[in-house]
mmCIF file of C-alpha atoms in Angstrom:
data_model
loop_
_atom_site.group_PDB
_atom_site.id
_atom_site.type_symbol
_atom_site.label_atom_id
_atom_site.label_comp_id
_atom_site.label_asym_id
_atom_site.label_seq_id
_atom_site.Cartn_x
_atom_site.Cartn_y
_atom_site.Cartn_z
ATOM 1 C CA UNK B 1 -27.522 25.637 -21.374
ATOM 2 C CA UNK B 2 -23.836 26.574 -21.433
ATOM 3 C CA UNK B 3 -20.896 24.251 -20.901
ATOM 4 C CA UNK B 4 -17.147 24.797 -20.992
ATOM 5 C CA UNK B 5 -14.445 22.213 -21.605
ATOM 6 C CA UNK B 6 -11.495 21.926 -19.234
ATOM 7 C CA UNK B 7 -9.057 23.187 -21.862
ATOM 8 C CA UNK B 8 -11.264 26.189 -22.581
ATOM 9 C CA UNK B 9 -11.647 26.900 -18.878
ATOM 10 C CA UNK B 10 -7.863 27.005 -18.540
ATOM 11 C CA UNK B 11 -7.765 29.436 -21.460
ATOM 12 C CA UNK B 12 -10.430 31.622 -19.848
ATOM 13 C CA UNK B 13 -8.466 31.714 -16.603
ATOM 14 C CA UNK B 14 -5.309 32.839 -18.416
ATOM 15 C CA UNK B 15 -7.245 35.603 -20.168
ATOM 16 C CA UNK B 16 -8.830 36.805 -16.918
ATOM 17 C CA UNK B 17 -5.410 36.899 -15.258
ATOM 18 C CA UNK B 18 -4.304 39.460 -17.816
ATOM 19 C CA UNK B 19 -7.349 41.650 -17.291
ATOM 20 C CA UNK B 20 -7.837 41.526 -13.496
ATOM 21 C CA UNK B 21 -5.995 41.053 -10.252
ATOM 22 C CA UNK B 22 -6.474 37.329 -9.909
ATOM 23 C CA UNK B 23 -6.419 35.217 -6.746
ATOM 24 C CA UNK B 24 -6.808 31.467 -6.522
ATOM 25 C CA UNK B 25 -8.642 30.438 -3.355
ATOM 26 C CA UNK B 26 -8.371 27.142 -1.538
ATOM 27 C CA UNK B 27 -10.937 28.068 1.104
ATOM 28 C CA UNK B 28 -13.524 25.400 0.387
ATOM 29 C CA UNK B 29 -11.761 22.269 1.480
ATOM 30 C CA UNK B 30 -9.683 21.101 4.390
ATOM 31 C CA UNK B 31 -7.219 19.743 1.828
ATOM 32 C CA UNK B 32 -6.435 23.247 0.562
ATOM 33 C CA UNK B 33 -2.811 24.370 0.800
ATOM 34 C CA UNK B 34 -3.420 27.765 2.410
ATOM 35 C CA UNK B 35 -4.571 27.488 6.025
ATOM 36 C CA UNK B 36 -6.313 30.879 5.873
ATOM 37 C CA UNK B 37 -9.758 30.792 4.211
ATOM 38 C CA UNK B 38 -11.120 33.090 1.493
ATOM 39 C CA UNK B 39 -12.382 35.615 4.062
ATOM 40 C CA UNK B 40 -8.892 37.159 4.192
ATOM 41 C CA UNK B 41 -9.582 38.826 0.824
ATOM 42 C CA UNK B 42 -12.541 40.796 2.223
ATOM 43 C CA UNK B 43 -11.814 40.728 5.945
ATOM 44 C CA UNK B 44 -8.002 40.848 6.321
ATOM 45 C CA UNK B 45 -6.260 39.534 9.463
ATOM 46 C CA UNK B 46 -5.126 43.125 10.156
ATOM 47 C CA UNK B 47 -6.747 46.182 8.595
ATOM 48 C CA UNK B 48 -6.126 49.862 9.186
ATOM 49 C CA UNK B 49 -9.372 51.798 9.552
ATOM 50 C CA UNK B 50 -7.942 55.313 9.913
ATOM 51 C CA UNK B 51 -4.702 57.063 10.859
ATOM 52 C CA UNK B 52 -3.469 60.370 12.246
ATOM 53 C CA UNK B 53 -0.098 62.093 11.642
ATOM 54 C CA UNK B 54 1.844 64.167 14.168
ATOM 55 C CA UNK B 55 -0.003 67.298 13.054
ATOM 56 C CA UNK B 56 -3.340 65.706 13.887
ATOM 57 C CA UNK B 57 -4.465 65.206 10.288
ATOM 58 C CA UNK B 58 -6.817 62.238 10.116
ATOM 59 C CA UNK B 59 -6.956 60.004 7.044
ATOM 60 C CA UNK B 60 -9.475 57.234 6.538
ATOM 61 C CA UNK B 61 -8.616 54.037 4.714
ATOM 62 C CA UNK B 62 -9.227 54.444 1.002
ATOM 63 C CA UNK B 63 -11.491 52.011 -0.757
ATOM 64 C CA UNK B 64 -9.798 49.722 -3.304
ATOM 65 C CA UNK B 65 -10.307 50.940 -6.857
ATOM 66 C CA UNK B 66 -9.358 47.844 -8.830
ATOM 67 C CA UNK B 67 -11.764 44.976 -9.387
ATOM 68 C CA UNK B 68 -10.377 41.510 -8.784
ATOM 69 C CA UNK B 69 -11.325 37.880 -9.315
ATOM 70 C CA UNK B 70 -11.382 35.228 -6.624
ATOM 71 C CA UNK B 71 -11.276 31.869 -8.382
ATOM 72 C CA UNK B 72 -11.749 28.267 -7.353
ATOM 73 C CA UNK B 73 -14.019 28.309 -4.299
ATOM 74 C CA UNK B 74 -15.524 24.879 -3.670
ATOM 75 C CA UNK B 75 -19.062 24.267 -2.435
ATOM 76 C CA UNK B 76 -18.633 24.762 1.341
ATOM 77 C CA UNK B 77 -16.693 27.994 0.723
ATOM 78 C CA UNK B 78 -19.361 29.330 -1.644
ATOM 79 C CA UNK B 79 -22.010 28.659 0.986
ATOM 80 C CA UNK B 80 -19.825 30.228 3.682
ATOM 81 C CA UNK B 81 -19.320 33.343 1.561
ATOM 82 C CA UNK B 82 -23.085 33.780 1.164
ATOM 83 C CA UNK B 83 -23.487 33.421 4.927
ATOM 84 C CA UNK B 84 -20.611 35.803 5.710
ATOM 85 C CA UNK B 85 -22.158 38.423 3.414
ATOM 86 C CA UNK B 86 -25.390 38.097 5.398
ATOM 87 C CA UNK B 87 -23.561 38.430 8.721
ATOM 88 C CA UNK B 88 -21.615 41.487 7.596
ATOM 89 C CA UNK B 89 -24.751 43.163 6.264
ATOM 90 C CA UNK B 90 -27.022 42.846 9.316
ATOM 91 C CA UNK B 91 -27.956 44.574 11.511
ATOM 92 C CA UNK B 92 -25.482 47.220 10.282
ATOM 93 C CA UNK B 93 -23.455 46.963 7.095
ATOM 94 C CA UNK B 94 -19.729 46.482 7.687
ATOM 95 C CA UNK B 95 -18.220 49.337 5.681
ATOM 96 C CA UNK B 96 -14.685 47.940 5.398
ATOM 97 C CA UNK B 97 -15.801 44.436 4.449
ATOM 98 C CA UNK B 98 -18.007 45.610 1.594
ATOM 99 C CA UNK B 99 -15.326 48.006 0.331
ATOM 100 C CA UNK B 100 -13.444 44.930 -0.818
ATOM 101 C CA UNK B 101 -16.357 42.547 -1.318
ATOM 102 C CA UNK B 102 -18.032 44.786 -3.890
ATOM 103 C CA UNK B 103 -14.867 44.841 -5.999
ATOM 104 C CA UNK B 104 -14.703 41.059 -6.241
ATOM 105 C CA UNK B 105 -16.056 38.639 -8.791
ATOM 106 C CA UNK B 106 -16.222 35.192 -7.198
ATOM 107 C CA UNK B 107 -15.890 32.116 -9.401
ATOM 108 C CA UNK B 108 -16.623 28.686 -7.954
ATOM 109 C CA UNK B 109 -15.604 25.224 -9.154
ATOM 110 C CA UNK B 110 -17.800 22.410 -7.838
ATOM 111 C CA UNK B 111 -17.621 18.633 -8.186
ATOM 112 C CA UNK B 112 -20.573 16.430 -7.339
ATOM 113 C CA UNK B 113 -24.089 17.491 -6.392
ATOM 114 C CA UNK B 114 -24.835 21.173 -5.980
ATOM 115 C CA UNK B 115 -27.756 23.046 -4.400
ATOM 116 C CA UNK B 116 -29.849 25.365 -6.549
ATOM 117 C CA UNK B 117 -28.106 28.546 -5.387
ATOM 118 C CA UNK B 118 -24.611 27.779 -4.070
ATOM 119 C CA UNK B 119 -23.366 31.372 -4.016
ATOM 120 C CA UNK B 120 -20.686 33.047 -6.115
ATOM 121 C CA UNK B 121 -21.041 35.128 -9.276
ATOM 122 C CA UNK B 122 -20.079 32.378 -11.700
ATOM 123 C CA UNK B 123 -19.977 28.653 -10.923
ATOM 124 C CA UNK B 124 -18.563 25.779 -12.957
ATOM 125 C CA UNK B 125 -19.974 22.372 -12.020
ATOM 126 C CA UNK B 126 -18.105 19.313 -13.238
ATOM 127 C CA UNK B 127 -20.597 17.142 -15.143
ATOM 128 C CA UNK B 128 -20.809 14.036 -17.287
ATOM 129 C CA UNK B 129 -22.568 14.267 -20.639
ATOM 130 C CA UNK B 130 -24.225 10.915 -21.224
ATOM 131 C CA UNK B 131 -23.416 9.536 -24.667
ATOM 132 C CA UNK B 132 -21.135 12.364 -25.675
ATOM 133 C CA UNK B 133 -18.311 12.855 -23.180
ATOM 134 C CA UNK B 134 -15.212 14.288 -24.901
ATOM 135 C CA UNK B 135 -11.647 14.110 -23.613
ATOM 136 C CA UNK B 136 -11.100 16.009 -20.396
ATOM 137 C CA UNK B 137 -13.605 17.421 -17.943
ATOM 138 C CA UNK B 138 -16.763 19.267 -18.889
ATOM 139 C CA UNK B 139 -18.311 21.960 -16.696
ATOM 140 C CA UNK B 140 -21.889 23.168 -16.633
ATOM 141 C CA UNK B 141 -22.022 26.949 -16.289
ATOM 142 C CA UNK B 142 -24.124 28.890 -13.791
ATOM 143 C CA UNK B 143 -24.166 32.701 -13.959
ATOM 144 C CA UNK B 144 -25.728 33.762 -10.663
ATOM 145 C CA UNK B 145 -25.193 37.517 -10.915
ATOM 146 C CA UNK B 146 -24.707 40.300 -13.406
ATOM 147 C CA UNK B 147 -20.952 40.127 -12.801
ATOM 148 C CA UNK B 148 -20.909 36.457 -13.732
ATOM 149 C CA UNK B 149 -23.038 37.035 -16.800
ATOM 150 C CA UNK B 150 -20.716 39.828 -17.960
ATOM 151 C CA UNK B 151 -17.734 37.454 -17.949
ATOM 152 C CA UNK B 152 -19.672 35.081 -20.200
ATOM 153 C CA UNK B 153 -20.784 37.846 -22.574
ATOM 154 C CA UNK B 154 -17.229 39.182 -22.931
ATOM 155 C CA UNK B 155 -15.716 35.727 -23.449
ATOM 156 C CA UNK B 156 -18.307 33.910 -25.563
ATOM 157 C CA UNK B 157 -15.716 31.973 -27.564
ATOM 158 C CA UNK B 158 -14.774 29.882 -24.554
ATOM 159 C CA UNK B 159 -18.295 28.572 -23.994
ATOM 160 C CA UNK B 160 -20.521 26.160 -25.916
ATOM 161 C CA UNK B 161 -24.292 26.110 -25.927
ATOM 162 C CA UNK B 162 -26.033 22.737 -25.870
ATOM 163 C CA UNK B 163 -29.660 21.676 -25.853
ATOM 164 C CA UNK B 164 -30.436 20.295 -22.428
ATOM 165 C CA UNK B 165 -33.400 18.348 -23.774
ATOM 166 C CA UNK B 166 -31.215 16.358 -26.161
ATOM 167 C CA UNK B 167 -28.180 15.649 -23.989
ATOM 168 C CA UNK B 168 -28.522 14.396 -20.455
ATOM 169 C CA UNK B 169 -26.040 15.989 -18.083
ATOM 170 C CA UNK B 170 -25.187 14.321 -14.795
ATOM 171 C CA UNK B 171 -22.954 15.612 -11.971
ATOM 172 C CA UNK B 172 -19.556 13.967 -11.808
ATOM 173 C CA UNK B 173 -19.303 11.138 -9.319
ATOM 174 C CA UNK B 174 -16.656 12.156 -6.826
ATOM 175 C CA UNK B 175 -14.341 9.508 -5.418
ATOM 176 C CA UNK B 176 -14.816 9.045 -1.667
ATOM 177 C CA UNK B 177 -12.145 10.574 0.523
ATOM 178 C CA UNK B 178 -11.626 11.065 4.225
ATOM 179 C CA UNK B 179 -12.236 14.818 3.919
ATOM 180 C CA UNK B 180 -15.364 14.415 1.797
ATOM 181 C CA UNK B 181 -16.841 11.662 3.975
ATOM 182 C CA UNK B 182 -16.308 13.811 7.071
ATOM 183 C CA UNK B 183 -17.755 16.894 5.377
ATOM 184 C CA UNK B 184 -20.832 15.044 4.075
ATOM 185 C CA UNK B 185 -21.463 13.518 7.486
ATOM 186 C CA UNK B 186 -21.050 16.884 9.205
ATOM 187 C CA UNK B 187 -23.422 18.597 6.793
ATOM 188 C CA UNK B 188 -26.072 15.957 7.532
ATOM 189 C CA UNK B 189 -25.617 16.719 11.223
ATOM 190 C CA UNK B 190 -26.255 20.420 10.588
ATOM 191 C CA UNK B 191 -29.624 19.852 8.908
ATOM 192 C CA UNK B 192 -31.620 19.731 12.153
ATOM 193 C CA UNK B 193 -30.219 23.022 13.416
ATOM 194 C CA UNK B 194 -32.941 23.484 16.052
ATOM 195 C CA UNK B 195 -32.136 20.152 17.676
ATOM 196 C CA UNK B 196 -28.445 21.045 17.560
ATOM 197 C CA UNK B 197 -29.170 24.375 19.227
ATOM 198 C CA UNK B 198 -31.171 22.747 22.027
ATOM 199 C CA UNK B 199 -28.557 20.054 22.637
ATOM 200 C CA UNK B 200 -25.570 22.415 22.799
ATOM 201 C CA UNK B 201 -27.445 24.782 25.102
ATOM 202 C CA UNK B 202 -28.430 21.860 27.355
ATOM 203 C CA UNK B 203 -24.869 20.499 27.447
ATOM 204 C CA UNK B 204 -23.374 23.533 29.192
ATOM 205 C CA UNK B 205 -24.351 22.380 32.682
ATOM 206 C CA UNK B 206 -25.213 18.775 31.931
ATOM 207 C CA UNK B 207 -22.361 17.200 30.006
ATOM 208 C CA UNK B 208 -18.797 16.198 31.020
ATOM 209 C CA UNK B 209 -17.426 16.877 27.526
ATOM 210 C CA UNK B 210 -16.503 20.483 28.370
ATOM 211 C CA UNK B 211 -14.438 19.425 31.376
ATOM 212 C CA UNK B 212 -12.655 16.882 29.184
ATOM 213 C CA UNK B 213 -11.974 19.492 26.504
ATOM 214 C CA UNK B 214 -10.547 21.813 29.142
ATOM 215 C CA UNK B 215 -7.588 19.430 29.324
ATOM 216 C CA UNK B 216 -7.369 18.942 25.562
ATOM 217 C CA UNK B 217 -7.879 22.384 24.009
ATOM 218 C CA UNK B 218 -4.735 24.555 23.821
ATOM 219 C CA UNK B 219 -6.704 27.795 23.528
ATOM 220 C CA UNK B 220 -4.639 28.837 20.495
ATOM 221 C CA UNK B 221 -7.558 30.226 18.442
ATOM 222 C CA UNK B 222 -6.546 28.417 15.247
ATOM 223 C CA UNK B 223 -10.025 26.907 14.820
ATOM 224 C CA UNK B 224 -11.497 30.418 14.515
ATOM 225 C CA UNK B 225 -8.756 31.763 12.248
ATOM 226 C CA UNK B 226 -9.178 28.961 9.695
ATOM 227 C CA UNK B 227 -12.989 28.999 9.870
ATOM 228 C CA UNK B 228 -14.480 30.728 6.797
ATOM 229 C CA UNK B 229 -17.350 32.175 8.873
ATOM 230 C CA UNK B 230 -15.813 33.235 12.225
ATOM 231 C CA UNK B 231 -15.620 37.026 12.149
ATOM 232 C CA UNK B 232 -14.717 38.320 15.621
ATOM 233 C CA UNK B 233 -12.135 41.089 15.786
ATOM 234 C CA UNK B 234 -10.496 43.431 18.288
ATOM 235 C CA UNK B 235 -9.340 47.037 17.816
ATOM 236 C CA UNK B 236 -5.896 48.390 18.670
ATOM 237 C CA UNK B 237 -3.901 51.576 18.130
ATOM 238 C CA UNK B 238 -0.385 51.514 16.734
ATOM 239 C CA UNK B 239 2.279 54.210 16.658
ATOM 240 C CA UNK B 240 5.069 54.109 14.072
ATOM 241 C CA UNK B 241 8.557 55.658 14.234
ATOM 242 C CA UNK B 242 7.397 58.593 12.092
ATOM 243 C CA UNK B 243 4.735 59.454 14.713
ATOM 244 C CA UNK B 244 1.879 58.111 12.652
ATOM 245 C CA UNK B 245 -0.902 56.659 14.785
ATOM 246 C CA UNK B 246 -3.137 54.012 13.194
ATOM 247 C CA UNK B 247 -6.282 52.397 14.463
ATOM 248 C CA UNK B 248 -6.491 48.823 13.237
ATOM 249 C CA UNK B 249 -8.882 45.981 13.596
ATOM 250 C CA UNK B 250 -7.443 42.490 13.721
ATOM 251 C CA UNK B 251 -8.782 38.976 13.871
ATOM 252 C CA UNK B 252 -9.543 37.801 17.368
ATOM 253 C CA UNK B 253 -10.978 34.627 18.850
ATOM 254 C CA UNK B 254 -13.345 33.922 21.720
ATOM 255 C CA UNK B 255 -11.107 30.981 22.689
ATOM 256 C CA UNK B 256 -8.225 33.361 23.513
ATOM 257 C CA UNK B 257 -7.741 34.553 27.129
ATOM 258 C CA UNK B 258 -7.879 38.282 26.340
ATOM 259 C CA UNK B 259 -11.069 38.259 24.283
ATOM 260 C CA UNK B 260 -13.508 38.632 27.195
ATOM 261 C CA UNK B 261 -11.175 40.672 29.423
ATOM 262 C CA UNK B 262 -12.245 44.182 30.429
ATOM 263 C CA UNK B 263 -10.707 47.122 32.293
ATOM 264 C CA UNK B 264 -9.296 46.144 35.651
ATOM 265 C CA UNK B 265 -8.284 42.715 34.386
ATOM 266 C CA UNK B 266 -11.625 40.971 34.969
ATOM 267 C CA UNK B 267 -12.574 38.291 32.453
ATOM 268 C CA UNK B 268 -16.120 37.045 31.895
ATOM 269 C CA UNK B 269 -14.734 33.700 30.722
ATOM 270 C CA UNK B 270 -11.489 33.095 32.634
ATOM 271 C CA UNK B 271 -11.124 29.361 31.900
ATOM 272 C CA UNK B 272 -10.569 27.537 28.626
ATOM 273 C CA UNK B 273 -13.598 25.396 29.438
ATOM 274 C CA UNK B 274 -15.833 28.479 29.422
ATOM 275 C CA UNK B 275 -14.186 29.968 26.351
ATOM 276 C CA UNK B 276 -14.387 26.799 24.260
ATOM 277 C CA UNK B 277 -18.032 26.274 25.149
ATOM 278 C CA UNK B 278 -18.689 29.895 24.172
ATOM 279 C CA UNK B 279 -17.314 29.151 20.693
ATOM 280 C CA UNK B 280 -19.820 26.306 20.335
ATOM 281 C CA UNK B 281 -22.601 28.445 21.788
ATOM 282 C CA UNK B 282 -21.954 31.205 19.261
ATOM 283 C CA UNK B 283 -21.876 28.773 16.333
ATOM 284 C CA UNK B 284 -24.820 26.546 17.168
ATOM 285 C CA UNK B 285 -27.074 28.454 19.584
ATOM 286 C CA UNK B 286 -26.717 32.195 19.100
ATOM 287 C CA UNK B 287 -26.307 31.819 15.321
ATOM 288 C CA UNK B 288 -29.554 29.819 15.163
ATOM 289 C CA UNK B 289 -31.397 32.454 17.200
ATOM 290 C CA UNK B 290 -30.117 35.271 14.960
ATOM 291 C CA UNK B 291 -30.030 33.648 11.506
ATOM 292 C CA UNK B 292 -31.983 30.400 11.810
ATOM 293 C CA UNK B 293 -28.950 28.217 11.047
ATOM 294 C CA UNK B 294 -25.592 27.295 12.597
ATOM 295 C CA UNK B 295 -22.452 29.196 11.631
ATOM 296 C CA UNK B 296 -20.814 26.113 10.163
ATOM 297 C CA UNK B 297 -20.736 24.668 6.629
ATOM 298 C CA UNK B 298 -18.921 21.432 7.425
ATOM 299 C CA UNK B 299 -15.698 22.286 5.564
ATOM 300 C CA UNK B 300 -13.521 20.461 8.108
ATOM 301 C CA UNK B 301 -10.838 23.138 8.339
ATOM 302 C CA UNK B 302 -11.039 23.389 12.141
ATOM 303 C CA UNK B 303 -10.461 19.640 12.452
ATOM 304 C CA UNK B 304 -7.582 19.613 9.978
ATOM 305 C CA UNK B 305 -5.595 22.441 11.514
ATOM 306 C CA UNK B 306 -6.314 21.875 15.230
ATOM 307 C CA UNK B 307 -2.973 21.013 16.890
ATOM 308 C CA UNK B 308 -4.862 19.147 19.635
ATOM 309 C CA UNK B 309 -6.742 17.059 17.024
ATOM 310 C CA UNK B 310 -10.170 18.046 18.360
ATOM 311 C CA UNK B 311 -12.991 16.833 16.101
ATOM 312 C CA UNK B 312 -16.015 19.133 16.285
ATOM 313 C CA UNK B 313 -18.236 16.451 14.748
ATOM 314 C CA UNK B 314 -17.406 13.889 17.415
ATOM 315 C CA UNK B 315 -18.251 16.431 20.112
ATOM 316 C CA UNK B 316 -21.618 17.274 18.573
ATOM 317 C CA UNK B 317 -22.549 13.627 18.013
ATOM 318 C CA UNK B 318 -21.766 12.767 21.611
ATOM 319 C CA UNK B 319 -23.796 15.705 22.932
ATOM 320 C CA UNK B 320 -26.729 14.884 20.649
ATOM 321 C CA UNK B 321 -26.740 11.222 21.621
ATOM 322 C CA UNK B 322 -26.832 12.011 25.345
ATOM 323 C CA UNK B 323 -29.359 14.823 24.911
ATOM 324 C CA UNK B 324 -31.782 12.494 23.103
ATOM 325 C CA UNK B 325 -31.427 9.867 25.853
ATOM 326 C CA UNK B 326 -32.313 12.337 28.579
#
């Protein structure tokens, strides 16, 4: 079993920064400084797909050539990345997403308990070595892919091998926090995804919560932009001053008025009540039918950044409680 000390991990990071384009992600926690989640590195807010000059010459977007490292994803973000990969692969592979995704090596840093396969190429789990804890943090090392294993092989001096049978390693006990308590509680709620699917589907015509949210939700779309899994986009053409025409895809949100609008100005979901319910339907009903699980990892980013202070967990708990009664 491999471990790495905090000081050595810092040294490894500095070495990797010199060898690769290096990005530090804060996409796994609502407490992260950047409101945009890790998905922006593979699925940018605006991306040109192809362009045409005034002579009619068409150029497609070139694939990135340089490999890069995305460092510091926490547990919910690692799980969301695994899910987003699955979404972008089926039923048809998203060419532009995997152009960037295949160039990335994802390194996670996890505190507390961790599932067997959290996602990411290389994961460092903060642990406590019983009877032999040195100064500073110690991380247990998980190489989940060939990319992760290659980093270890090329940087052996930073790692230490220990005998797992002789030294008992326990996950670090994480201090309770408002974010973590909310996230843990939300993740427990997501376990029975079939019940959640049934309750949300039932609530459409049977629960007053959507009428109440009609007066609370601003319809700004922020909840979808900060979500690490939401992946809806629209397509638009742009013309520059040098007569270059570009076709771009850009993030969009089903809570925005124009998302379901078609030619002639008709909208399939003209009210915010319908649009906000549709967001829930996509996450907890349609996602279950397509993938067998909700499109939510309980990161809490939607709650943190919502200007109307809407708490998705409170909504689900209320719907579930009333659904079980009836």
